[in-house]
Amino acid sequence: MSDDRESILSRVRGALAPLHERAPLPDYDSELAVMRKLIAGRDLAELFAERIKRVNGLAVTNAADLVAYLRKGGWLHGYCDPVLWPKLQPAFGPDFTVETTFDRKRVDDYAFGITRAAGAIAESGTIVLNDALTSSRLGALAPWVHVAVIERALIHPDLPTAVAALGTDPNVIWVTGPSRTADVEGILIEGVHGPGQQVALVV
């Protein structure tokens, strides 16, 4: 019996172990995946803000607007990446309670999570998260509101450019608007498997 158990656990560990080599990217015609007319001559931050709005997300460019949005929604308790908090803290009032350590035992207590993004894609309004910069994966995925702080210089015009900039991080998450799912009748529901509100703070 114990041999069977160990055999099963060994196979699980093997399946979960990091890959020795990253799988090669598929070969594709990058020109087919780009809307050149949409991007041409556009400020990437402005285009990103327009496109994330189309997928029910929101882009803001300063901490005061972010705090006003959270306060209006009644989302007053949350998590913030400890690297970001010293710069954001002055904008938050005493009505907020913000923690810089995400307590997994109280996962339902957090109304919002603020984490850093590895980049964004202007043409699709997509946010790129990775393990290297995301201080807490649960902090990004569990709260009802996720705020991704994105440096303006890391907004890529299109998908092929973003793929080329992926780097070596083994885990990358592409977020295009709030989490959503649909049943067999085609009724779209947001926030079932992740945040119901996706906000980008472009700095």
XYZ file of N, CA, C and O in Angstrom:
812
model
N 0.823 -1.199 0.000
C 0.000 0.000 0.000
C 0.866 1.262 0.000
O 0.670 2.184 -0.756
N 1.892 1.274 0.886
C 2.734 2.460 0.965
C 3.524 2.656 -0.317
O 3.808 3.786 -0.704
N 3.888 1.529 -0.997
C 4.595 1.669 -2.272
C 3.699 2.329 -3.319
O 4.162 3.152 -4.113
N 2.422 1.932 -3.327
C 1.489 2.536 -4.275
C 1.342 4.030 -4.001
O 1.324 4.855 -4.913
N 1.215 4.365 -2.725
C 1.062 5.775 -2.348
C 2.274 6.575 -2.785
O 2.162 7.656 -3.366
N 3.447 6.034 -2.497
C 4.673 6.749 -2.861
C 4.815 6.869 -4.376
O 5.285 7.891 -4.893
N 4.380 5.829 -5.078
C 4.449 5.874 -6.538
C 3.566 6.984 -7.094
O 3.970 7.742 -7.981
N 2.360 7.094 -6.545
C 1.434 8.137 -7.002
C 1.984 9.529 -6.681
O 2.009 10.429 -7.520
N 2.456 9.696 -5.424
C 2.991 10.999 -5.020
C 4.221 11.367 -5.840
O 4.434 12.534 -6.182
N 5.035 10.378 -6.161
C 6.225 10.642 -6.969
C 5.846 11.147 -8.355
O 6.475 12.068 -8.890
N 4.807 10.561 -8.933
C 4.365 11.004 -10.258
C 3.772 12.416 -10.191
O 3.967 13.221 -11.105
N 3.063 12.710 -9.084
C 2.511 14.062 -8.921
C 3.643 15.071 -8.801
O 3.628 16.132 -9.438
N 4.646 14.739 -7.980
C 5.785 15.654 -7.818
C 6.481 15.884 -9.150
O 6.880 17.005 -9.485
N 6.636 14.822 -9.927
C 7.280 14.949 -11.231
C 6.503 15.851 -12.168
O 7.083 16.648 -12.913
N 5.168 15.738 -12.111
C 4.330 16.565 -12.988
C 4.362 18.031 -12.583
O 4.202 18.915 -13.425
N 4.561 18.295 -11.285
C 4.558 19.668 -10.794
C 5.937 20.319 -10.825
O 6.054 21.533 -10.640
N 6.970 19.540 -11.037
C 8.334 20.083 -11.018
C 8.529 21.054 -12.180
O 7.933 20.896 -13.245
N 9.349 22.088 -11.965
C 9.624 23.033 -13.063
C 10.226 22.321 -14.264
O 10.976 21.354 -14.128
N 9.883 22.801 -15.433
C 10.436 22.215 -16.647
C 11.922 22.544 -16.750
O 12.362 23.625 -16.380
N 12.696 21.583 -17.238
C 14.128 21.836 -17.425
C 14.358 22.836 -18.550
O 15.267 23.659 -18.504
N 13.537 22.722 -19.561
C 13.666 23.648 -20.685
C 12.278 24.200 -21.024
O 11.280 23.491 -20.938
N 12.257 25.435 -21.373
C 10.993 26.047 -21.748
C 10.549 25.507 -23.106
O 11.370 25.311 -24.005
N 9.268 25.251 -23.236
C 8.747 24.788 -24.528
C 8.943 25.884 -25.572
O 8.773 27.067 -25.275
N 9.322 25.501 -26.773
C 9.523 26.522 -27.812
C 8.211 27.196 -28.184
O 7.144 26.584 -28.131
N 8.303 28.455 -28.546
C 7.115 29.167 -28.982
C 6.644 28.609 -30.318
O 7.458 28.210 -31.151
N 5.359 28.563 -30.537
C 4.877 28.065 -31.831
C 5.255 29.015 -32.955
O 5.399 30.225 -32.747
N 5.430 28.462 -34.126
C 5.747 29.268 -35.300
C 4.439 29.823 -35.876
O 3.509 29.074 -36.144
N 4.366 31.125 -36.009
C 3.151 31.726 -36.557
C 3.501 33.007 -37.289
O 4.569 33.591 -37.074
N 2.588 33.413 -38.148
C 2.781 34.645 -38.899
C 2.362 35.816 -38.012
O 1.176 36.055 -37.819
N 3.335 36.520 -37.455
C 3.035 37.580 -36.495
C 2.214 38.705 -37.127
O 1.480 39.413 -36.423
N 2.312 38.895 -38.426
C 1.551 39.964 -39.071
C 0.047 39.706 -39.005
O -0.758 40.626 -39.006
N -0.331 38.434 -38.966
C -1.753 38.104 -38.909
C -2.363 38.425 -37.550
O -3.582 38.511 -37.409
N -1.502 38.576 -36.532
C -2.006 38.781 -35.160
C -1.969 40.241 -34.739
O -2.143 40.546 -33.571
N -1.754 41.162 -35.684
C -1.602 42.569 -35.331
C -2.587 43.431 -36.124
O -2.752 43.243 -37.323
N -3.246 44.356 -35.421
C -4.141 45.302 -36.088
C -3.381 46.601 -36.319
O -3.440 47.527 -35.505
N -2.600 46.652 -37.410
C -1.721 47.788 -37.670
C -2.465 49.116 -37.725
O -1.983 50.139 -37.231
N -3.635 49.127 -38.350
C -4.364 50.388 -38.487
C -4.800 50.927 -37.127
O -4.907 52.133 -36.937
N -5.061 50.032 -36.193
C -5.488 50.454 -34.865
C -4.342 51.090 -34.094
O -4.522 52.055 -33.348
N -3.145 50.560 -34.292
C -1.992 50.975 -33.498
C -1.270 52.183 -34.085
O -0.743 53.020 -33.355
N -1.269 52.291 -35.411
C -0.448 53.294 -36.087
C -0.652 54.702 -35.535
O -1.771 55.209 -35.487
N 0.455 55.307 -35.124
C 0.431 56.695 -34.687
C -0.224 56.948 -33.339
O -0.405 58.102 -32.947
N -0.592 55.912 -32.612
C -1.304 56.090 -31.356
C -0.363 56.103 -30.152
O 0.656 55.400 -30.142
N -0.705 56.880 -29.143
C -0.037 56.796 -27.852
C -0.463 55.471 -27.215
O -1.673 55.210 -27.065
N 0.497 54.636 -26.863
C 0.173 53.280 -26.415
C -0.621 53.274 -25.107
O -1.491 52.428 -24.911
N -0.329 54.203 -24.200
C -1.070 54.253 -22.933
C -2.531 54.628 -23.181
O -3.446 54.074 -22.560
N -2.759 55.574 -24.081
C -4.137 55.981 -24.404
C -4.887 54.843 -25.077
O -6.058 54.578 -24.778
N -4.209 54.177 -26.022
C -4.854 53.057 -26.716
C -5.161 51.928 -25.737
O -6.249 51.332 -25.776
N -4.214 51.649 -24.847
C -4.439 50.611 -23.836
C -5.665 50.953 -22.988
O -6.510 50.085 -22.708
N -5.787 52.214 -22.575
C -6.930 52.635 -21.751
C -8.248 52.436 -22.501
O -9.245 51.998 -21.917
N -8.250 52.738 -23.780
C -9.462 52.542 -24.588
C -9.820 51.062 -24.700
O -10.975 50.664 -24.575
N -8.800 50.246 -24.940
C -9.058 48.826 -25.203
C -9.424 48.057 -23.938
O -10.255 47.151 -23.970
N -8.838 48.394 -22.799
C -9.198 47.689 -21.562
C -10.630 48.057 -21.161
O -11.348 47.228 -20.585
N -11.065 49.251 -21.503
C -12.453 49.647 -21.222
C -13.421 48.778 -22.014
O -14.505 48.442 -21.546
N -13.047 48.373 -23.236
C -13.911 47.542 -24.086
C -14.111 46.137 -23.521
O -15.030 45.431 -23.922
N -13.210 45.715 -22.631
C -13.364 44.390 -22.013
C -13.766 44.524 -20.535
O -13.468 43.664 -19.712
N -14.435 45.666 -20.229
C -14.975 45.932 -18.886
C -13.903 46.149 -17.832
O -14.142 45.921 -16.644
N -12.716 46.546 -18.261
C -11.675 46.922 -17.321
C -11.599 48.436 -17.218
O -12.379 49.164 -17.834
N -10.679 48.921 -16.424
C -10.527 50.363 -16.212
C -9.050 50.695 -16.098
O -8.302 49.968 -15.431
N -8.632 51.779 -16.743
C -7.266 52.270 -16.597
C -7.303 53.654 -15.978
O -8.100 54.504 -16.383
N -6.468 53.875 -14.967
C -6.309 55.191 -14.352
C -4.831 55.536 -14.372
O -3.974 54.648 -14.525
N -4.529 56.825 -14.238
C -3.126 57.238 -14.345
C -2.590 57.876 -13.070
O -1.471 58.365 -13.069
N -3.387 57.886 -12.011
C -2.848 58.394 -10.750
C -3.527 57.715 -9.569
O -4.645 57.201 -9.685
N -2.825 57.741 -8.454
C -3.290 57.024 -7.263
C -4.581 57.623 -6.708
O -5.418 56.902 -6.158
N -4.768 58.936 -6.861
C -5.974 59.577 -6.328
C -7.226 59.024 -7.010
O -8.242 58.763 -6.351
N -7.153 58.844 -8.339
C -8.306 58.285 -9.061
C -8.550 56.838 -8.652
O -9.702 56.401 -8.558
N -7.470 56.096 -8.422
C -7.629 54.707 -7.972
C -8.326 54.652 -6.616
O -9.266 53.880 -6.412
N -7.872 55.492 -5.690
C -8.456 55.496 -4.347
C -9.930 55.909 -4.409
O -10.776 55.319 -3.724
N -10.252 56.900 -5.239
C -11.647 57.329 -5.380
C -12.511 56.184 -5.908
O -13.650 55.994 -5.463
N -11.970 55.425 -6.848
C -12.708 54.282 -7.418
C -12.955 53.215 -6.346
O -14.060 52.693 -6.220
N -11.929 52.910 -5.564
C -12.082 51.901 -4.510
C -13.075 52.362 -3.448
O -13.919 51.593 -2.982
N -12.984 53.636 -3.088
C -13.882 54.163 -2.060
C -15.335 54.150 -2.545
O -16.251 53.791 -1.801
N -15.547 54.533 -3.796
C -16.902 54.549 -4.359
C -17.527 53.147 -4.339
O -18.721 52.993 -4.101
N -16.691 52.135 -4.577
C -17.191 50.761 -4.574
C -17.316 50.156 -3.189
O -17.822 49.037 -3.041
N -16.816 50.883 -2.184
C -16.879 50.359 -0.825
C -15.831 49.294 -0.558
O -15.941 48.543 0.412
N -14.788 49.273 -1.387
C -13.710 48.295 -1.221
C -12.601 48.957 -0.396
O -11.690 49.588 -0.925
N -12.665 48.784 0.905
C -11.797 49.552 1.805
C -10.716 48.714 2.469
O -9.868 49.258 3.172
N -10.745 47.412 2.288
C -9.721 46.560 2.905
C -9.041 45.744 1.821
O -9.703 45.061 1.040
N -7.724 45.803 1.791
C -7.056 45.069 0.734
C -5.603 44.786 0.999
O -5.062 45.086 2.070
N -4.998 44.199 -0.021
C -3.572 43.847 0.014
C -2.841 44.728 -0.992
O -3.383 45.047 -2.065
N -1.610 45.101 -0.649
C -0.769 45.852 -1.587
C 0.648 45.300 -1.540
O 1.189 45.027 -0.461
N 1.236 45.122 -2.708
C 2.639 44.726 -2.823
C 3.487 45.655 -1.942
O 3.374 46.875 -2.042
N 4.310 45.091 -1.058
C 5.094 45.943 -0.151
C 6.047 46.902 -0.871
O 6.399 47.941 -0.312
N 6.436 46.574 -2.085
C 7.302 47.491 -2.844
C 6.512 48.724 -3.299
O 7.039 49.833 -3.361
N 5.234 48.538 -3.602
C 4.415 49.636 -4.109
C 3.852 50.525 -2.997
O 3.612 51.717 -3.204
N 3.620 49.940 -1.836
C 2.877 50.629 -0.788
C 3.476 51.969 -0.362
O 2.739 52.953 -0.183
N 4.793 52.113 -0.183
C 5.323 53.424 0.240
C 4.931 54.560 -0.709
O 4.708 55.690 -0.251
N 4.823 54.276 -2.004
C 4.461 55.340 -2.955
C 2.953 55.569 -2.998
O 2.500 56.680 -3.263
N 2.175 54.525 -2.759
C 0.723 54.653 -2.858
C 0.075 55.102 -1.549
O -0.996 55.721 -1.558
N 0.693 54.804 -0.449
C 0.091 55.052 0.864
C -0.416 56.481 1.072
O -1.511 56.666 1.622
N 0.336 57.528 0.647
C -0.167 58.892 0.886
C -1.532 59.180 0.268
O -2.242 60.082 0.744
N -1.895 58.444 -0.761
C -3.183 58.702 -1.423
C -4.356 58.048 -0.691
O -5.509 58.424 -0.902
N -4.066 57.078 0.164
C -5.126 56.349 0.860
C -5.475 57.046 2.172
O -4.587 57.503 2.893
N -6.748 57.127 2.460
C -7.212 57.776 3.672
C -7.295 56.813 4.844
O -7.082 55.603 4.688
N -7.643 57.347 6.024
C -7.733 56.511 7.233
C -8.899 55.519 7.192
O -8.976 54.633 8.044
N -9.806 55.703 6.228
C -10.918 54.761 6.104
C -10.499 53.437 5.460
O -11.275 52.485 5.434
N -9.255 53.381 4.962
C -8.751 52.150 4.342
C -7.894 51.348 5.324
O -7.207 51.915 6.171
N -7.955 50.044 5.182
C -7.039 49.148 5.877
C -6.297 48.346 4.810
O -6.909 47.584 4.064
N -5.001 48.547 4.735
C -4.211 47.896 3.688
C -3.088 47.090 4.331
O -2.357 47.605 5.183
N -2.978 45.848 3.924
C -1.943 44.964 4.437
C -0.912 44.688 3.351
O -1.259 44.568 2.180
N 0.335 44.549 3.731
C 1.390 44.262 2.756
C 1.856 42.810 2.823
O 2.818 42.438 2.157
N 1.199 42.017 3.628
C 1.397 40.570 3.645
C 0.048 39.915 3.398
O -0.915 40.213 4.121
N -0.022 39.051 2.385
C -1.304 38.402 2.074
C -1.431 37.146 2.923
O -0.646 36.211 2.784
N -2.421 37.160 3.813
C -2.665 36.034 4.716
C -3.600 35.039 4.023
O -4.790 35.304 3.855
N -3.061 33.893 3.623
C -3.853 32.900 2.886
C -5.018 32.346 3.711
O -5.974 31.829 3.173
N -4.911 32.452 5.050
C -5.986 31.942 5.900
C -7.202 32.880 5.902
O -8.274 32.489 6.330
N -6.991 34.121 5.441
C -8.095 35.087 5.421
C -8.348 35.567 3.993
O -8.578 36.745 3.743
N -8.311 34.609 3.067
C -8.370 34.976 1.652
C -9.639 35.738 1.296
O -9.634 36.594 0.403
N -10.735 35.474 2.004
C -11.998 36.145 1.698
C -12.105 37.541 2.313
O -13.073 38.259 2.061
N -11.138 37.922 3.131
C -11.214 39.219 3.798
C -10.813 40.381 2.892
O -11.168 41.525 3.156
N -10.056 40.083 1.838
C -9.490 41.156 1.026
C -10.438 41.554 -0.106
O -10.784 40.731 -0.950
N -10.836 42.818 -0.110
C -11.704 43.311 -1.185
C -10.895 43.662 -2.430
O -11.404 43.608 -3.546
N -9.647 44.079 -2.240
C -8.803 44.408 -3.405
C -7.376 43.937 -3.181
O -6.924 43.747 -2.041
N -6.689 43.737 -4.288
C -5.271 43.385 -4.269
C -4.535 44.245 -5.281
O -4.998 44.405 -6.420
N -3.412 44.819 -4.866
C -2.622 45.682 -5.749
C -1.271 45.015 -5.960
O -0.530 44.779 -4.999
N -0.963 44.688 -7.208
C 0.305 44.025 -7.522
C 0.949 44.695 -8.737
O 0.311 45.487 -9.438
N 2.201 44.354 -8.979
C 2.900 44.897 -10.147
C 2.666 44.018 -11.367
O 2.552 42.801 -11.251
N 2.625 44.631 -12.526
C 2.482 43.904 -13.778
C 3.815 43.897 -14.517
O 4.635 44.812 -14.383
N 4.014 42.832 -15.310
C 5.231 42.738 -16.113
C 5.097 43.512 -17.414
O 6.091 43.759 -18.099
N 3.882 43.892 -17.758
C 3.664 44.650 -18.982
C 2.205 44.672 -19.342
O 1.338 44.254 -18.562
N 1.926 45.174 -20.529
C 0.550 45.238 -21.018
C 0.590 45.261 -22.538
O 1.625 45.534 -23.142
N -0.564 44.970 -23.151
C -0.687 44.987 -24.606
C -1.747 46.013 -24.973
O -2.913 45.879 -24.582
N -1.335 47.032 -25.718
C -2.233 48.146 -26.015
C -3.411 47.719 -26.873
O -4.554 48.097 -26.602
N -3.184 46.944 -27.917
C -4.262 46.675 -28.870
C -5.379 45.802 -28.307
O -6.495 45.824 -28.801
N -5.097 45.035 -27.248
C -6.121 44.162 -26.686
C -6.527 44.547 -25.260
O -7.453 43.957 -24.701
N -5.835 45.531 -24.655
C -6.130 45.895 -23.273
C -5.755 44.811 -22.285
O -6.363 44.685 -21.229
N -4.752 44.028 -22.642
C -4.333 42.899 -21.823
C -3.227 43.292 -20.836
O -2.318 44.039 -21.182
N -3.316 42.757 -19.627
C -2.288 42.949 -18.597
C -1.473 41.669 -18.502
O -2.023 40.567 -18.542
N -0.158 41.804 -18.390
C 0.730 40.648 -18.307
C 1.291 40.555 -16.888
O 1.917 41.498 -16.398
N 1.027 39.419 -16.229
C 1.560 39.169 -14.886
C 2.560 38.031 -14.961
O 2.403 37.110 -15.769
N 3.581 38.065 -14.119
C 4.488 36.921 -14.014
C 4.900 36.724 -12.559
O 4.610 37.554 -11.700
N 5.543 35.604 -12.299
C 5.912 35.297 -10.916
C 7.004 36.215 -10.388
O 7.087 36.463 -9.188
N 7.871 36.698 -11.283
C 8.990 37.519 -10.839
C 8.523 38.824 -10.204
O 9.103 39.296 -9.221
N 7.468 39.433 -10.725
C 7.020 40.735 -10.236
C 5.758 40.665 -9.388
O 5.465 41.593 -8.641
N 4.984 39.596 -9.517
C 3.752 39.493 -8.732
C 4.091 38.996 -7.340
O 4.458 37.835 -7.157
N 3.971 39.875 -6.353
C 4.407 39.548 -4.991
C 3.558 38.452 -4.367
O 4.039 37.686 -3.543
N 2.290 38.372 -4.734
C 1.411 37.331 -4.221
C 0.415 36.961 -5.318
O -0.405 37.793 -5.707
N 0.482 35.736 -5.808
C -0.438 35.340 -6.868
C -1.874 35.385 -6.368
O -2.777 35.817 -7.070
N -2.106 34.943 -5.120
C -3.455 35.016 -4.561
C -3.907 36.466 -4.406
O -5.082 36.783 -4.581
N -2.962 37.343 -4.089
C -3.299 38.760 -3.968
C -3.776 39.354 -5.277
O -4.521 40.328 -5.297
N -3.345 38.751 -6.384
C -3.763 39.225 -7.707
C -5.029 38.536 -8.187
O -5.768 39.103 -8.994
N -5.284 37.324 -7.731
C -6.370 36.531 -8.298
C -7.574 36.347 -7.384
O -8.676 36.084 -7.870
N -7.405 36.460 -6.074
C -8.504 36.156 -5.163
C -9.433 37.328 -4.847
O -10.649 37.144 -4.823
N -8.927 38.542 -4.596
C -9.835 39.639 -4.238
C -10.781 40.002 -5.390
O -10.464 39.776 -6.559
N -11.909 40.605 -5.048
C -12.887 41.005 -6.065
C -12.295 42.035 -7.026
O -12.557 42.020 -8.219
N -11.454 42.931 -6.512
C -10.824 43.960 -7.342
C -9.325 43.679 -7.435
O -8.653 43.562 -6.412
N -8.814 43.572 -8.652
C -7.369 43.478 -8.827
C -6.879 44.752 -9.503
O -7.398 45.163 -10.545
N -5.869 45.359 -8.898
C -5.245 46.549 -9.457
C -3.828 46.166 -9.881
O -3.021 45.735 -9.053
N -3.541 46.292 -11.156
C -2.201 46.010 -11.667
C -1.499 47.329 -11.934
O -2.017 48.174 -12.667
N -0.352 47.520 -11.329
C 0.423 48.741 -11.548
C 1.388 48.485 -12.706
O 2.224 47.578 -12.641
N 1.253 49.262 -13.753
C 1.993 49.034 -15.001
C 2.830 50.262 -15.335
O 2.313 51.381 -15.360
N 4.098 50.035 -15.590
C 4.940 51.138 -16.046
C 4.607 51.436 -17.511
O 4.503 50.528 -18.327
N 4.460 52.719 -17.796
C 4.088 53.136 -19.150
C 5.048 52.562 -20.202
O 4.625 52.177 -21.295
N 6.332 52.471 -19.849
C 7.330 51.983 -20.814
C 7.148 50.493 -21.133
O 7.722 49.987 -22.099
N 6.380 49.780 -20.307
C 6.194 48.348 -20.524
C 4.885 48.027 -21.246
O 4.462 46.874 -21.272
N 4.239 49.036 -21.813
C 3.045 48.797 -22.619
C 3.495 48.502 -24.043
O 4.058 49.359 -24.730
N 3.255 47.279 -24.476
C 3.645 46.856 -25.827
C 2.510 47.145 -26.803
O 1.332 47.078 -26.432
N 2.851 47.411 -28.036
C 1.779 47.724 -28.985
C 0.893 46.532 -29.318
O -0.306 46.681 -29.495
N 1.477 45.332 -29.400
C 0.726 44.186 -29.884
C 1.219 42.893 -29.248
O 2.212 42.873 -28.519
N 0.510 41.806 -29.562
C 0.817 40.506 -28.973
C 2.217 39.989 -29.340
O 2.955 39.557 -28.444
N 2.631 40.008 -30.620
C 3.978 39.504 -30.931
C 5.086 40.245 -30.191
O 6.063 39.634 -29.747
N 4.935 41.557 -30.026
C 5.948 42.326 -29.299
C 5.978 41.915 -27.832
O 7.049 41.795 -27.230
N 4.812 41.695 -27.260
C 4.751 41.268 -25.860
C 5.344 39.874 -25.689
O 6.055 39.604 -24.717
N 5.075 38.971 -26.618
C 5.629 37.616 -26.545
C 7.156 37.669 -26.620
O 7.853 36.977 -25.877
N 7.676 38.522 -27.490
C 9.131 38.647 -27.636
C 9.788 39.171 -26.365
O 10.963 38.932 -26.122
N 9.021 39.869 -25.528
C 9.571 40.465 -24.302
C 9.303 39.618 -23.072
O 9.529 40.065 -21.951
N 8.836 38.389 -23.234
C 8.439 37.563 -22.095
C 9.577 37.290 -21.118
O 9.359 37.184 -19.924
N 10.786 37.143 -21.629
C 11.889 36.807 -20.734
C 11.877 35.337 -20.363
O 11.299 34.507 -21.078
N 12.461 34.999 -19.218
C 12.626 33.592 -18.848
C 11.687 33.147 -17.734
O 11.776 32.014 -17.276
N 10.820 34.021 -17.253
C 9.910 33.631 -16.181
C 9.049 32.452 -16.631
O 8.419 32.514 -17.684
N 9.007 31.359 -15.844
C 8.273 30.171 -16.297
C 6.754 30.322 -16.223
O 6.030 29.562 -16.859
N 6.261 31.284 -15.451
C 4.812 31.442 -15.299
C 4.375 32.849 -15.698
O 4.775 33.832 -15.071
N 3.581 32.908 -16.739
C 3.068 34.190 -17.227
C 1.555 34.082 -17.346
O 1.032 33.085 -17.841
N 0.861 35.102 -16.865
C -0.609 35.132 -16.927
C -1.027 36.341 -17.754
O -0.553 37.451 -17.530
N -1.926 36.092 -18.720
C -2.461 37.172 -19.558
C -3.863 37.485 -19.041
O -4.716 36.600 -18.994
N -4.106 38.723 -18.672
C -5.388 39.115 -18.100
C -6.043 40.153 -19.016
O -5.537 41.263 -19.148
N -7.158 39.763 -19.626
C -7.877 40.692 -20.505
C -9.259 40.937 -19.900
O -10.212 40.198 -20.162
N -9.328 41.919 -19.031
C -10.575 42.246 -18.348
C -10.816 41.350 -17.152
O -9.992 40.509 -16.793
N -11.972 41.520 -16.527
C -12.315 40.699 -15.349
C -12.423 39.224 -15.722
O -12.641 38.878 -16.883
N -12.309 38.360 -14.713
C -12.536 36.934 -14.919
C -13.971 36.731 -15.406
O -14.897 37.388 -14.947
N -14.168 35.811 -16.349
C -15.526 35.602 -16.860
C -15.705 34.164 -17.314
O -14.753 33.464 -17.649
N -16.949 33.756 -17.277
C -17.308 32.433 -17.770
C -18.723 32.521 -18.328
O -19.457 33.455 -18.038
N -19.105 31.526 -19.133
C -20.447 31.531 -19.717
C -21.027 30.128 -19.628
O -20.306 29.140 -19.771
N -22.336 30.030 -19.382
C -22.977 28.720 -19.336
C -23.439 28.330 -20.738
O -23.174 29.031 -21.722
N -24.117 27.193 -20.832
C -24.505 26.676 -22.153
C -25.504 27.591 -22.858
O -25.670 27.504 -24.075
N -26.170 28.455 -22.115
C -27.106 29.389 -22.737
C -26.422 30.670 -23.179
O -27.067 31.586 -23.686
N -25.108 30.736 -22.964
C -24.355 31.892 -23.416
C -24.476 33.102 -22.517
O -24.179 34.221 -22.931
N -24.887 32.913 -21.283
C -24.977 34.024 -20.341
C -23.604 34.250 -19.716
O -23.058 33.354 -19.064
N -23.044 35.425 -19.952
C -21.704 35.731 -19.471
C -21.757 36.248 -18.036
O -22.522 37.156 -17.727
N -20.941 35.635 -17.180
C -20.881 36.037 -15.776
C -19.439 36.398 -15.450
O -18.524 35.633 -15.742
N -19.256 37.566 -14.835
C -17.899 38.012 -14.511
C -17.598 37.789 -13.027
O -18.491 37.849 -12.183
N -16.322 37.527 -12.750
C -15.863 37.418 -11.370
C -16.096 36.067 -10.723
O -16.081 35.965 -9.505
N -16.301 35.023 -11.521
C -16.569 33.701 -10.950
C -15.270 33.014 -10.521
O -15.175 32.470 -9.427
N -14.272 33.050 -11.375
C -13.032 32.328 -11.092
C -11.863 33.258 -10.776
O -10.722 32.817 -10.721
N -12.142 34.525 -10.573
C -11.083 35.493 -10.294
C -11.711 36.857 -10.083
O -12.918 36.955 -9.858
N -10.912 37.912 -10.169
C -11.439 39.249 -9.898
C -12.619 39.617 -10.795
O -12.624 39.328 -11.988
N -13.581 40.291 -10.204
C -14.727 40.790 -10.961
C -14.520 42.207 -11.452
O -15.315 42.724 -12.226
N -13.468 42.847 -10.941
C -13.106 44.199 -11.369
C -11.607 44.200 -11.667
O -10.813 43.838 -10.799
N -11.238 44.589 -12.885
C -9.823 44.654 -13.256
C -9.443 46.101 -13.538
O -10.017 46.742 -14.412
N -8.493 46.597 -12.767
C -8.061 47.991 -12.892
C -6.570 48.010 -13.207
O -5.801 47.197 -12.679
N -6.174 48.928 -14.079
C -4.758 49.134 -14.376
C -4.374 50.542 -13.928
O -5.037 51.506 -14.317
N -3.363 50.638 -13.099
C -2.807 51.944 -12.719
C -1.534 52.138 -13.536
O -0.516 51.490 -13.282
N -1.600 52.999 -14.529
C -0.464 53.234 -15.425
C 0.382 54.368 -14.851
O -0.119 55.476 -14.631
N 1.645 54.084 -14.610
C 2.522 55.085 -13.983
C 3.709 55.396 -14.874
O 4.011 54.674 -15.792
